Amino acid sequence: CTIYADRLRAAFARDGWVTIRRAVEPATMESLMAQIARELEAPSIAAESGEASASLDRPDTWPSGGSRRVLEVTPPGDAAHWAELAARPVDGGVGEREQSGTAR
């Protein structure tokens, strides 16, 4: 176990999220983010909560006020980026190499 992996685990335990830089190719992330944005605008699977759609580049479509501030999105796993993500180690490979810096 590397020092970086220990820091990563500690940050996740503390904050509930972490960023693992360079764990996935930029093109893979861009494709995934584009798919999620499309799904938020026009869901292919209806959300169980019944929430409406939203556009990431239009804040006026985001939930606000007393409304539920979570939008469910279930993108189909049929795009090429899903195969790339499935092939990655769960820890993003941090256990395989030593990194410097913080986990954030």
Backbone as numpy.savetxt, mean C-alpha at the origin, in Angstrom:
# Nx Ny Nz CAx CAy CAz Cx Cy Cz
19.46 -12.06 11.75 18.62 -10.88 11.75 19.52 -9.63 11.75
19.27 -8.71 10.85 20.11 -7.53 10.76 19.62 -6.42 11.67
20.46 -5.45 11.90 20.08 -4.28 12.69 18.92 -3.55 12.02
18.97 -3.44 10.69 17.90 -2.77 9.95 16.57 -3.48 10.16
16.57 -4.80 10.09 15.33 -5.56 10.28 14.79 -5.36 11.69
15.68 -5.30 12.69 15.24 -5.04 14.06 14.61 -3.66 14.18
15.22 -2.66 13.56 14.65 -1.31 13.57 13.30 -1.27 12.87
13.20 -2.00 11.77 11.96 -2.05 11.01 10.84 -2.65 11.86
11.12 -3.76 12.51 10.12 -4.39 13.38 9.71 -3.46 14.53
10.68 -2.79 15.13 10.40 -1.89 16.25 9.54 -0.71 15.79
9.85 -0.16 14.62 9.06 0.96 14.09 7.64 0.52 13.79
7.48 -0.69 13.24 6.14 -1.19 12.95 5.36 -1.41 14.23
6.00 -1.98 15.24 5.34 -2.21 16.53 4.93 -0.89 17.16
5.77 0.13 17.01 5.50 1.44 17.60 4.42 2.19 16.83
4.53 2.24 15.48 3.68 3.12 14.68 2.54 2.41 13.95
2.67 1.11 13.75 1.65 0.37 13.02 1.85 0.40 11.51
2.92 1.01 11.03 3.26 1.05 9.60 4.74 1.34 9.44
5.28 0.98 8.32 6.66 1.28 7.97 6.76 1.47 6.46
7.83 2.09 6.05 8.13 2.22 4.63 9.39 1.40 4.37
9.31 0.50 3.41 10.48 -0.27 3.01 10.88 0.23 1.63
11.88 1.08 1.60 12.30 1.69 0.35 12.99 0.67 -0.55
12.73 0.79 -1.84 13.35 -0.05 -2.87 13.04 -1.53 -2.72
11.96 -1.87 -2.01 11.58 -3.28 -1.88 10.89 -3.78 -3.14
10.31 -2.86 -3.89 9.58 -3.19 -5.12 10.02 -2.21 -6.19
10.11 -2.68 -7.41 10.50 -1.81 -8.52 9.53 -0.63 -8.65
10.03 0.58 -8.94 9.16 1.75 -9.08 8.02 1.54 -10.08
8.29 0.89 -11.20 7.23 0.67 -12.20 6.11 -0.21 -11.63
6.47 -1.17 -10.78 5.47 -2.03 -10.15 4.58 -1.21 -9.23
5.19 -0.35 -8.42 4.41 0.49 -7.52 3.53 1.47 -8.28
4.07 2.05 -9.34 3.28 2.99 -10.14 2.06 2.30 -10.73
2.24 1.08 -11.22 1.13 0.32 -11.79 0.09 -0.01 -10.71
0.54 -0.43 -9.54 -0.36 -0.74 -8.44 -1.13 0.51 -8.01
-0.43 1.63 -7.84 -1.10 2.86 -7.42 -2.12 3.32 -8.46
-1.79 3.18 -9.74 -2.73 3.55 -10.79 -3.98 2.67 -10.74
-3.79 1.36 -10.51 -4.93 0.47 -10.41 -5.81 0.83 -9.22
-5.19 1.11 -8.08 -5.97 1.47 -6.90 -6.72 2.78 -7.14
-6.08 3.75 -7.78 -6.76 5.01 -8.09 -7.97 4.77 -8.99
-7.80 3.91 -10.01 -8.94 3.58 -10.89 -10.06 2.90 -10.10
-9.68 2.00 -9.20 -10.68 1.30 -8.39 -11.41 2.23 -7.44
-10.71 3.23 -6.91 -11.37 4.20 -6.03 -12.40 5.02 -6.81
-12.09 5.33 -8.05 -13.01 6.13 -8.88 -14.18 5.30 -9.39
-13.92 4.07 -9.78 -14.95 3.20 -10.35 -14.72 1.77 -9.86
-15.19 1.45 -8.65 -14.94 0.13 -8.07 -15.50 -1.00 -8.94
-14.69 -2.03 -9.13 -15.16 -3.20 -9.88 -15.87 -4.18 -8.96
-15.64 -4.05 -7.66 -16.31 -4.86 -6.64 -16.90 -3.89 -5.62
-18.19 -4.00 -5.37 -18.85 -3.08 -4.44 -18.30 -3.26 -3.02
-18.11 -2.14 -2.34 -17.62 -2.17 -0.96 -18.73 -2.65 -0.03
-18.36 -3.41 0.97 -19.35 -3.89 1.94 -19.98 -2.74 2.71
-19.23 -1.66 2.89 -19.74 -0.52 3.66 -20.70 0.33 2.85
-20.71 0.14 1.54 -21.60 0.94 0.69 -21.06 2.33 0.39
-19.81 2.61 0.78 -19.23 3.92 0.52 -19.14 4.19 -0.97
-19.25 5.45 -1.32 -19.17 5.87 -2.72 -17.72 5.92 -3.18
-17.53 6.27 -4.42 -16.19 6.35 -4.99 -15.53 7.68 -4.62
-14.24 7.78 -4.92 -13.48 9.01 -4.68 -12.37 9.10 -5.72
-11.96 10.30 -5.99 -10.85 10.54 -6.91 -9.68 11.09 -6.11
-8.52 10.45 -6.22 -7.36 10.89 -5.44 -6.94 12.31 -5.75
-7.16 12.77 -6.98 -6.74 14.13 -7.33 -7.85 15.17 -7.16
-8.98 14.77 -6.54 -10.08 15.70 -6.28 -10.51 15.60 -4.82
-9.91 16.40 -3.94 -10.24 16.33 -2.51 -11.73 16.52 -2.21
-12.46 17.20 -3.09 -13.89 17.40 -2.84 -14.67 16.09 -2.91
-14.07 15.01 -3.44 -14.74 13.70 -3.49 -14.38 12.82 -2.31
-13.43 13.25 -1.47 -12.99 12.46 -0.33 -14.03 12.51 0.78
-14.15 11.46 1.57 -15.05 11.51 2.73 -14.61 12.61 3.69
-15.58 13.27 4.30 -15.23 14.36 5.22 -16.31 14.50 6.28
-16.07 15.41 7.20 -17.04 15.67 8.25 -17.30 14.45 9.09
-18.59 14.14 9.29 -18.96 13.00 10.11 -19.04 11.69 9.34
-18.74 11.73 8.05 -18.81 10.49 7.26 -17.64 9.58 7.57
-17.81 8.32 7.24 -16.74 7.35 7.43 -15.56 7.76 6.56
-14.38 7.79 7.13 -13.20 8.28 6.40 -12.35 7.16 5.84
-12.92 6.00 5.67 -12.22 4.87 5.09 -13.00 4.45 3.84
-12.30 4.36 2.73 -12.91 3.85 1.51 -12.34 2.47 1.25
-13.21 1.51 1.10 -12.76 0.14 0.81 -12.47 0.04 -0.69
-11.39 -0.63 -1.00 -11.05 -0.87 -2.39 -10.53 -2.30 -2.51
-11.05 -3.02 -3.50 -10.65 -4.40 -3.71 -10.27 -4.57 -5.18
-9.04 -4.19 -5.52 -8.65 -4.32 -6.92 -8.47 -5.79 -7.30
-8.94 -6.16 -8.49 -8.72 -7.54 -8.94 -7.22 -7.83 -9.04
-6.82 -9.02 -8.70 -5.41 -9.39 -8.70 -4.94 -9.94 -10.03
-5.44 -9.38 -11.12 -5.11 -9.93 -12.43 -4.07 -9.12 -13.22
-3.60 -8.02 -12.68 -2.61 -7.21 -13.38 -1.20 -7.75 -13.11
-0.27 -7.42 -13.99 1.11 -7.95 -13.91 1.80 -7.58 -12.60
1.47 -6.41 -12.04 2.16 -6.01 -10.80 1.83 -6.95 -9.64
0.70 -7.63 -9.67 0.37 -8.57 -8.59 1.33 -9.75 -8.58
1.73 -10.22 -9.75 2.70 -11.32 -9.82 4.04 -10.88 -9.25
4.44 -9.65 -9.55 5.69 -9.11 -9.02 5.62 -9.01 -7.49
4.51 -8.52 -6.97 4.35 -8.39 -5.52 4.33 -9.76 -4.84
3.67 -10.72 -5.45 3.59 -12.07 -4.88 4.96 -12.74 -4.84
5.84 -12.38 -5.75 7.17 -13.00 -5.81 8.13 -12.41 -4.78
7.78 -11.29 -4.17 8.65 -10.63 -3.20 8.55 -11.28 -1.83
9.67 -11.29 -1.08 9.60 -11.80 0.30 8.69 -10.89 1.13
8.05 -11.45 2.13 7.12 -10.69 2.97 7.81 -9.49 3.61
9.06 -9.63 3.99 9.77 -8.53 4.64 10.45 -7.60 3.64
10.13 -7.73 2.36 10.75 -6.88 1.35 12.22 -7.20 1.14
12.69 -8.30 1.70 14.09 -8.68 1.54 15.02 -8.03 2.55
14.47 -7.33 3.55 15.35 -6.64 4.49 16.20 -7.61 5.30
15.73 -8.84 5.47 16.52 -9.81 6.20 17.71 -10.32 5.41
17.74 -10.01 4.12 18.80 -10.51 3.25 19.96 -9.54 3.08
19.80 -8.32 3.52 20.87 -7.34 3.30 20.91 -6.34 4.47
22.03 -5.80 4.70 22.21 -4.79 5.73 21.92 -3.42 5.13
21.15 -2.64 5.81 20.81 -1.28 5.36 21.17 -0.31 6.49
21.43 0.91 6.13 21.65 1.94 7.14 20.47 2.88 7.12
20.31 3.66 8.16 19.22 4.63 8.23 18.08 4.11 9.07
17.02 4.90 9.11 15.88 4.55 9.93 14.88 3.76 9.10
13.91 3.19 9.78 12.89 2.38 9.11 11.82 3.24 8.46
11.85 4.51 8.67 10.81 5.37 8.10 11.28 6.00 6.85
